[in-house]
């Protein structure tokens, strides 16, 4: 029996060592890097994705809380980001993370800001960020 456990243990160790450990990192560490907006979906009644400040382009999130947003026209905005962990119940059974982004184009003085009520990493290279607004929800998909 001992002969079976040793190869199984070695194989399990090798498989786990080769996998990404991103799910073990804090959200603040996981978001660092460059993310492209790939899609924005609207769920529910009413609303218009055309009114969203971040509907196309890419984000570069830095570890220090600074960020750069470049829209599809090539306009560059610089600003800050902040992720907050929210707990709904005293027993920590319902935890979610919100994301606040504020960015300014210093050439035009245009300010963009958004509060994402809930963000989820659905893999190492994919984020779903939700904006809940009345009877509708916007879901922004970001990929590395």
Coordinates of N, CA, C and O in Angstrom, one line a residue:
X1 N 0.8 -1.2 0.0 CA 0.0 0.0 0.0 C 0.9 1.3 0.0 O 0.5 2.2 -0.6
X2 N 2.0 1.2 0.7 CA 2.9 2.3 0.8 C 3.4 2.7 -0.6 O 3.6 3.9 -0.9
X3 N 3.6 1.8 -1.5 CA 4.1 2.0 -2.9 C 3.1 2.8 -3.7 O 3.4 3.6 -4.5
X4 N 1.8 2.7 -3.4 CA 0.8 3.5 -4.1 C 0.7 4.9 -3.6 O 0.6 5.8 -4.4
X5 N 0.8 5.1 -2.3 CA 0.8 6.5 -1.8 C 1.9 7.4 -2.2 O 1.7 8.6 -2.5
X6 N 3.1 6.9 -2.3 CA 4.2 7.7 -2.7 C 4.1 8.3 -4.1 O 4.2 9.5 -4.3
X7 N 3.8 7.5 -5.1 CA 3.6 8.1 -6.5 C 2.4 9.1 -6.5 O 2.5 10.1 -7.2
X8 N 1.4 8.7 -5.8 CA 0.2 9.6 -5.8 C 0.5 10.9 -5.2 O 0.1 12.0 -5.7
X9 N 1.3 10.9 -4.1 CA 1.7 12.1 -3.4 C 2.6 13.0 -4.3 O 2.3 14.2 -4.4
X10 N 3.5 12.4 -4.9 CA 4.4 13.1 -5.8 C 3.7 13.7 -7.0 O 3.9 14.8 -7.4
X11 N 2.8 12.9 -7.6 CA 2.0 13.4 -8.7 C 1.1 14.6 -8.3 O 1.0 15.6 -9.0
X12 N 0.5 14.5 -7.2 CA -0.4 15.5 -6.7 C 0.4 16.8 -6.4 O 0.0 17.9 -6.7
X13 N 1.6 16.6 -5.8 CA 2.5 17.8 -5.5 C 2.9 18.5 -6.8 O 2.8 19.7 -6.9
X14 N 3.3 17.7 -7.8 CA 3.7 18.3 -9.1 C 2.5 19.1 -9.8 O 2.7 20.1 -10.4
X15 N 1.3 18.5 -9.7 CA 0.2 19.2 -10.3 C -0.1 20.5 -9.6 O -0.4 21.5 -10.2
X16 N -0.1 20.5 -8.3 CA -0.4 21.7 -7.5 C 0.7 22.7 -7.7 O 0.4 23.9 -7.8
X17 N 1.9 22.3 -7.8 CA 3.0 23.2 -8.0 C 3.0 24.0 -9.3 O 3.4 25.1 -9.4
X18 N 2.4 23.3 -10.3 CA 2.3 23.9 -11.6 C 1.1 24.8 -11.8 O 1.1 25.6 -12.8
X19 N 0.2 24.8 -10.9 CA -1.0 25.6 -11.1 C -0.8 27.0 -10.6 O 0.0 27.3 -9.8
X20 N -1.6 27.9 -11.1 CA -1.5 29.3 -10.7 C -2.0 29.5 -9.3 O -3.0 28.8 -8.9
X21 N -1.4 30.3 -8.5 CA -1.8 30.5 -7.1 C -2.5 31.9 -6.9 O -2.6 32.4 -5.8
X22 N -3.0 32.4 -8.1 CA -3.7 33.7 -8.0 C -4.9 33.8 -7.0 O -5.1 34.8 -6.4
X23 N -5.6 32.6 -7.0 CA -6.8 32.6 -6.1 C -6.4 32.8 -4.7 O -7.3 33.1 -3.8
X24 N -5.1 32.6 -4.3 CA -4.7 32.8 -2.9 C -4.3 34.2 -2.6 O -4.2 34.6 -1.4
X25 N -4.1 35.0 -3.6 CA -3.7 36.4 -3.4 C -4.9 37.3 -3.1 O -6.1 37.0 -3.4
X26 N -4.6 38.4 -2.4 CA -5.7 39.4 -2.1 C -6.1 40.1 -3.4 O -5.3 40.1 -4.3
X27 N -7.3 40.6 -3.4 CA -7.8 41.2 -4.6 C -6.9 42.4 -5.0 O -6.7 42.7 -6.2
X28 N -6.4 43.1 -4.0 CA -5.5 44.3 -4.3 C -4.3 43.8 -5.1 O -3.8 44.6 -5.9
X29 N -3.8 42.6 -4.9 CA -2.6 42.1 -5.6 C -3.0 41.5 -6.9 O -2.3 41.6 -7.9
X30 N -4.2 40.9 -7.0 CA -4.6 40.2 -8.2 C -5.0 41.2 -9.4 O -4.8 40.9 -10.5
X31 N -5.4 42.4 -9.0 CA -5.8 43.4 -10.0 C -4.7 44.1 -10.7 O -4.8 44.6 -11.8
X32 N -3.5 44.1 -10.1 CA -2.3 44.8 -10.6 C -2.0 44.2 -12.0 O -1.9 43.0 -12.1
X33 N -1.8 45.1 -12.9 CA -1.5 44.7 -14.3 C -2.4 45.5 -15.3 O -3.1 46.4 -14.9
X34 N -2.3 45.0 -16.5 CA -3.1 45.7 -17.6 C -4.3 44.8 -18.0 O -4.2 43.6 -18.2
X35 N -5.5 45.4 -18.0 CA -6.7 44.8 -18.3 C -7.5 45.5 -19.4 O -7.6 46.7 -19.4
X36 N -8.0 44.7 -20.4 CA -8.7 45.2 -21.5 C -10.2 45.0 -21.3 O -10.6 43.9 -20.9
X37 N -11.0 46.0 -21.5 CA -12.5 45.9 -21.4 C -12.9 45.1 -22.7 O -12.7 45.6 -23.8
X38 N -13.4 43.9 -22.5 CA -13.8 43.1 -23.7 C -15.3 43.2 -24.0 O -15.7 43.0 -25.2
X39 N -16.1 43.5 -23.0 CA -17.6 43.5 -23.2 C -18.2 44.2 -22.0 O -17.8 44.1 -20.9
X40 N -19.4 44.8 -22.3 CA -20.2 45.4 -21.3 C -21.6 44.9 -21.6 O -22.2 45.2 -22.6
X41 N -22.2 44.2 -20.6 CA -23.6 43.6 -20.8 C -24.5 44.4 -19.9 O -24.1 44.8 -18.8
X42 N -25.8 44.5 -20.3 CA -26.8 45.1 -19.5 C -27.9 44.0 -19.2 O -28.3 43.3 -20.1
X43 N -28.2 43.9 -17.9 CA -29.3 43.0 -17.5 C -30.4 43.8 -16.8 O -30.1 44.6 -16.0
X44 N -31.6 43.5 -17.2 CA -32.7 44.2 -16.5 C -33.4 45.2 -17.4 O -33.1 45.3 -18.6
X45 N -34.3 45.9 -16.8 CA -35.1 46.9 -17.5 C -34.5 48.3 -17.5 O -34.0 48.8 -16.5
X46 N -34.5 49.0 -18.6 CA -34.0 50.3 -18.7 C -32.5 50.4 -18.8 O -31.8 49.4 -18.8
X47 N -31.9 51.6 -18.8 CA -30.5 51.8 -18.8 C -29.9 51.8 -20.2 O -30.5 51.4 -21.1
X48 N -28.7 52.3 -20.3 CA -28.0 52.5 -21.5 C -26.5 52.4 -21.3 O -26.0 53.2 -20.6
X49 N -25.9 51.4 -21.9 CA -24.4 51.2 -21.7 C -23.6 52.4 -22.3 O -22.5 52.6 -21.9
X50 N -24.2 53.2 -23.2 CA -23.6 54.4 -23.8 C -23.3 55.4 -22.7 O -22.4 56.3 -23.0
X51 N -23.9 55.4 -21.6 CA -23.7 56.4 -20.6 C -22.6 56.0 -19.6 O -22.2 56.8 -18.7
X52 N -22.0 54.9 -19.7 CA -21.0 54.4 -18.8 C -19.7 55.1 -19.2 O -19.3 55.2 -20.3
X53 N -18.9 55.5 -18.2 CA -17.6 56.2 -18.4 C -16.6 55.2 -18.9 O -15.7 55.6 -19.7
X54 N -16.6 54.0 -18.5 CA -15.6 53.0 -18.9 C -16.4 51.9 -19.7 O -16.8 50.9 -19.1
X55 N -16.5 52.0 -21.0 CA -17.2 51.0 -21.8 C -16.3 50.4 -22.9 O -16.6 49.4 -23.4
X56 N -15.1 51.0 -23.1 CA -14.1 50.4 -24.0 C -12.8 51.0 -23.6 O -12.7 52.1 -23.1
X57 N -11.7 50.2 -23.9 CA -10.4 50.7 -23.6 C -9.7 49.7 -22.7 O -10.1 48.6 -22.5
X58 N -8.6 50.2 -22.0 CA -7.8 49.4 -21.1 C -7.4 50.1 -19.9 O -7.2 51.3 -19.9
X59 N -7.3 49.4 -18.8 CA -6.8 49.9 -17.5 C -5.4 49.3 -17.3 O -5.1 48.1 -17.6
X60 N -4.5 50.1 -16.7 CA -3.3 49.6 -16.1 C -3.3 50.0 -14.6 O -3.2 51.2 -14.3
X61 N -3.5 49.0 -13.8 CA -3.6 49.2 -12.3 C -2.2 48.9 -11.7 O -1.6 47.9 -11.9
X62 N -1.7 49.9 -10.9 CA -0.4 49.8 -10.3 C -0.6 49.4 -8.8 O -1.7 49.7 -8.2
X63 N 0.4 48.8 -8.2 CA 0.3 48.3 -6.8 C 0.1 49.5 -5.8 O -0.6 49.2 -4.8
X64 N 0.5 50.7 -6.1 CA 0.4 51.8 -5.2 C -1.0 52.4 -5.2 O -1.2 53.4 -4.5
X65 N -1.9 51.9 -6.0 CA -3.3 52.5 -6.1 C -3.5 53.5 -7.2 O -4.6 54.0 -7.3
X66 N -2.4 53.7 -8.0 CA -2.6 54.6 -9.1 C -3.0 53.7 -10.3 O -2.8 52.5 -10.3
X67 N -3.5 54.4 -11.3 CA -3.9 53.7 -12.5 C -3.9 54.6 -13.7 O -3.9 55.8 -13.6
X68 N -3.9 54.0 -14.9 CA -4.0 54.7 -16.2 C -5.1 54.0 -17.0 O -5.2 52.8 -17.0
X69 N -6.0 54.8 -17.6 CA -7.0 54.3 -18.4 C -6.8 54.9 -19.8 O -6.7 56.1 -19.9
X70 N -6.8 54.1 -20.8 CA -6.7 54.6 -22.2 C -8.0 54.1 -22.9 O -8.2 52.9 -23.0
X71 N -8.8 55.0 -23.4 CA -10.0 54.6 -24.1 C -9.7 54.2 -25.6 O -8.5 54.3 -26.0
X72 N -10.7 53.8 -26.3 CA -10.5 53.3 -27.7 C -10.0 54.4 -28.7 O -9.5 54.1 -29.7
X73 N -10.2 55.7 -28.3 CA -9.8 56.8 -29.1 C -8.3 57.2 -28.8 O -7.8 58.0 -29.5
X74 N -7.7 56.5 -27.8 CA -6.4 56.8 -27.5 C -6.2 57.9 -26.4 O -5.1 58.3 -26.1
X75 N -7.3 58.4 -25.9 CA -7.2 59.4 -24.8 C -6.8 58.8 -23.5 O -7.3 57.7 -23.1
X76 N -5.8 59.4 -22.8 CA -5.2 58.8 -21.6 C -5.7 59.6 -20.4 O -5.7 60.8 -20.3
X77 N -6.2 58.8 -19.4 CA -6.7 59.3 -18.1 C -5.8 58.7 -17.0 O -5.5 57.5 -17.1
X78 N -5.4 59.5 -16.1 CA -4.6 59.0 -14.9 C -5.5 59.2 -13.7 O -6.2 60.2 -13.5
X79 N -5.3 58.3 -12.7 CA -6.1 58.4 -11.5 C -5.8 57.4 -10.5 O -4.6 56.9 -10.4
X80 N -6.8 57.0 -9.7 CA -6.6 56.1 -8.6 C -7.7 55.0 -8.6 O -8.7 55.2 -9.2
X81 N -7.4 53.9 -7.9 CA -8.3 52.8 -7.8 C -8.3 52.4 -6.3 O -7.3 52.5 -5.6
X82 N -9.4 51.8 -5.8 CA -9.4 51.3 -4.5 C -10.4 50.1 -4.4 O -11.5 50.3 -4.9
X83 N -10.0 49.0 -3.9 CA -10.8 47.9 -3.6 C -11.2 47.8 -2.2 O -10.3 47.9 -1.3
X84 N -12.4 47.6 -1.9 CA -12.9 47.5 -0.5 C -13.6 46.1 -0.3 O -14.4 45.7 -1.1
X85 N -13.2 45.4 0.7 CA -13.9 44.2 1.1 C -15.1 44.5 1.9 O -15.1 45.3 2.9
X86 N -16.3 44.0 1.5 CA -17.5 44.2 2.2 C -18.1 42.9 2.8 O -18.0 41.9 2.1
X87 N -18.5 43.0 4.0 CA -19.1 41.8 4.7 C -20.6 42.1 5.0 O -20.9 43.1 5.6
X88 N -21.4 41.2 4.5 CA -22.9 41.4 4.7 C -23.4 40.9 6.0 O -24.3 41.4 6.6
X89 N -22.8 39.8 6.5 CA -23.3 39.2 7.8 C -22.1 39.1 8.8 O -21.0 39.1 8.5
X90 N -22.5 39.1 10.1 CA -21.5 39.0 11.1 C -20.7 37.7 11.1 O -19.5 37.7 11.6
X91 N -21.2 36.7 10.5 CA -20.4 35.4 10.4 C -19.5 35.3 9.2 O -19.0 34.2 8.9
X92 N -19.3 36.4 8.4 CA -18.5 36.4 7.2 C -19.0 35.4 6.1 O -18.2 35.1 5.2
X93 N -20.3 35.1 6.1 CA -20.8 34.1 5.2 C -21.1 34.8 3.8 O -21.1 34.1 2.8
X94 N -21.2 36.1 3.8 CA -21.4 36.8 2.5 C -20.4 37.9 2.4 O -20.6 39.0 3.0
X95 N -19.4 37.7 1.6 CA -18.3 38.6 1.4 C -18.2 39.0 -0.1 O -18.4 38.1 -0.9
X96 N -18.1 40.3 -0.4 CA -17.9 40.7 -1.7 C -16.9 41.9 -1.7 O -16.6 42.4 -0.7
X97 N -16.4 42.3 -2.9 CA -15.5 43.3 -3.1 C -16.0 44.4 -4.0 O -16.5 44.1 -5.1
X98 N -15.8 45.7 -3.6 CA -16.2 46.8 -4.5 C -15.0 47.4 -5.1 O -13.9 47.3 -4.5
X99 N -15.1 48.1 -6.2 CA -14.0 48.8 -6.8 C -14.4 50.2 -7.2 O -15.4 50.4 -7.9
X100 N -13.6 51.2 -6.7 CA -13.9 52.6 -7.0 C -12.7 53.1 -7.9 O -11.5 52.9 -7.6
X101 N -13.1 53.7 -9.0 CA -12.1 54.2 -10.0 C -12.4 55.7 -10.3 O -13.5 56.0 -10.5
X102 N -11.4 56.5 -10.2 CA -11.5 57.9 -10.6 C -10.3 58.2 -11.5 O -9.1 57.9 -11.1
X103 N -10.5 58.9 -12.6 CA -9.4 59.2 -13.5 C -9.7 60.5 -14.2 O -10.8 60.9 -14.5
X104 N -8.6 61.2 -14.5 CA -8.6 62.6 -15.1 C -7.8 62.6 -16.4 O -6.6 62.1 -16.4
X105 N -8.3 63.2 -17.5 CA -7.5 63.5 -18.6 C -7.0 64.9 -18.4 O -7.8 65.9 -18.5
X106 N -5.7 65.0 -18.2 CA -5.1 66.3 -17.8 C -5.1 67.3 -19.0 O -4.9 68.5 -18.8
X107 N -5.2 66.8 -20.3 CA -5.3 67.7 -21.4 C -6.6 68.4 -21.6 O -6.7 69.5 -21.9
X108 N -7.7 67.6 -21.4 CA -9.1 68.1 -21.5 C -9.8 68.4 -20.2 O -10.9 69.0 -20.2
X109 N -9.2 68.0 -19.1 CA -9.7 68.2 -17.8 C -11.0 67.4 -17.6 O -11.8 67.6 -16.7
X110 N -11.3 66.4 -18.4 CA -12.4 65.5 -18.3 C -12.1 64.5 -17.2 O -11.1 63.9 -17.1
X111 N -13.1 64.3 -16.3 CA -13.0 63.4 -15.2 C -14.0 62.2 -15.4 O -15.2 62.4 -15.7
X112 N -13.5 61.0 -15.2 CA -14.3 59.8 -15.3 C -14.2 59.1 -13.9 O -13.2 59.1 -13.3
X113 N -15.4 58.6 -13.5 CA -15.4 57.9 -12.2 C -16.5 56.8 -12.3 O -17.5 56.9 -13.0
X114 N -16.2 55.7 -11.6 CA -17.2 54.6 -11.5 C -17.0 53.9 -10.2 O -15.9 53.7 -9.7
X115 N -18.1 53.4 -9.7 CA -18.1 52.6 -8.5 C -18.7 51.2 -8.9 O -19.9 51.2 -9.4
X116 N -17.9 50.2 -8.9 CA -18.4 48.8 -9.2 C -18.8 48.2 -7.9 O -18.0 48.0 -7.0
X117 N -20.1 47.9 -7.8 CA -20.6 47.3 -6.5 C -20.0 46.0 -6.2 O -20.0 45.6 -5.0
X118 N -19.6 45.2 -7.2 CA -19.1 43.9 -6.9 C -18.2 43.5 -8.0 O -18.5 43.6 -9.2
X119 N -17.0 43.0 -7.7 CA -16.1 42.5 -8.7 C -15.7 41.0 -8.3 O -15.6 40.7 -7.1
X120 N -15.6 40.2 -9.3 CA -15.2 38.8 -9.1 C -14.2 38.4 -10.1 O -14.3 38.7 -11.3
X121 N -13.1 37.8 -9.7 CA -12.1 37.2 -10.5 C -12.6 35.8 -10.9 O -12.8 34.9 -10.0
X122 N -13.0 35.6 -12.2 CA -13.5 34.3 -12.6 C -12.4 33.5 -13.2 O -12.7 32.5 -13.9
X123 N -11.2 33.8 -13.0 CA -10.0 33.1 -13.4 C -8.8 34.0 -13.3 O -8.9 35.2 -12.8
X124 N -7.6 33.6 -13.6 CA -6.4 34.4 -13.5 C -6.5 35.6 -14.4 O -6.0 36.6 -14.0
X125 N -7.1 35.5 -15.5 CA -7.1 36.5 -16.5 C -8.5 37.1 -16.9 O -8.7 37.6 -18.0
X126 N -9.5 37.0 -16.0 CA -10.8 37.5 -16.3 C -11.4 38.1 -15.0 O -11.4 37.5 -13.9
X127 N -12.0 39.3 -15.2 CA -12.8 39.9 -14.1 C -14.2 40.2 -14.6 O -14.3 40.7 -15.7
X128 N -15.2 40.0 -13.7 CA -16.5 40.5 -14.0 C -16.8 41.6 -12.9 O -16.7 41.4 -11.7
X129 N -17.0 42.8 -13.4 CA -17.3 44.0 -12.5 C -18.8 44.4 -12.7 O -19.2 44.7 -13.8
X130 N -19.5 44.4 -11.6 CA -21.0 44.7 -11.7 C -21.3 46.1 -11.1 O -20.8 46.5 -10.1
X131 N -22.1 46.8 -11.9 CA -22.7 48.1 -11.4 C -24.2 47.8 -11.3 O -24.9 47.4 -12.3
X132 N -24.7 48.0 -10.1 CA -26.2 47.7 -9.8 C -26.8 49.1 -9.7 O -26.5 49.9 -8.9
X133 N -27.8 49.3 -10.7 CA -28.4 50.6 -10.8 C -29.9 50.4 -10.9 O -30.4 50.2 -12.1
X134 N -30.7 50.4 -9.8 CA -32.1 50.3 -9.9 C -32.5 48.9 -10.4 O -32.1 47.9 -10.0
X135 N -33.3 48.9 -11.5 CA -33.9 47.7 -12.1 C -32.9 47.1 -13.1 O -33.3 46.1 -13.8
X136 N -31.7 47.6 -13.3 CA -30.8 47.0 -14.2 C -29.4 46.9 -13.6 O -29.0 47.6 -12.7
X137 N -28.6 46.0 -14.2 CA -27.2 45.8 -13.8 C -26.3 45.8 -15.0 O -26.7 45.3 -16.1
X138 N -25.2 46.5 -14.9 CA -24.2 46.5 -16.0 C -23.1 45.5 -15.6 O -22.6 45.6 -14.4
X139 N -22.6 44.6 -16.4 CA -21.5 43.7 -16.2 C -20.4 44.0 -17.1 O -20.6 43.8 -18.3
X140 N -19.3 44.5 -16.6 CA -18.1 44.8 -17.4 C -17.2 43.6 -17.3 O -16.8 43.2 -16.2
X141 N -16.7 43.1 -18.5 CA -15.8 42.0 -18.6 C -14.4 42.6 -18.9 O -14.3 43.3 -19.9
X142 N -13.4 42.2 -18.1 CA -12.0 42.6 -18.3 C -11.2 41.4 -18.4 O -11.3 40.4 -17.7
X143 N -10.2 41.5 -19.4 CA -9.3 40.3 -19.6 C -7.9 40.9 -19.7 O -7.7 42.0 -20.2
X144 N -6.9 40.1 -19.2 CA -5.5 40.5 -19.4 C -5.1 40.3 -20.8 O -5.5 39.4 -21.5

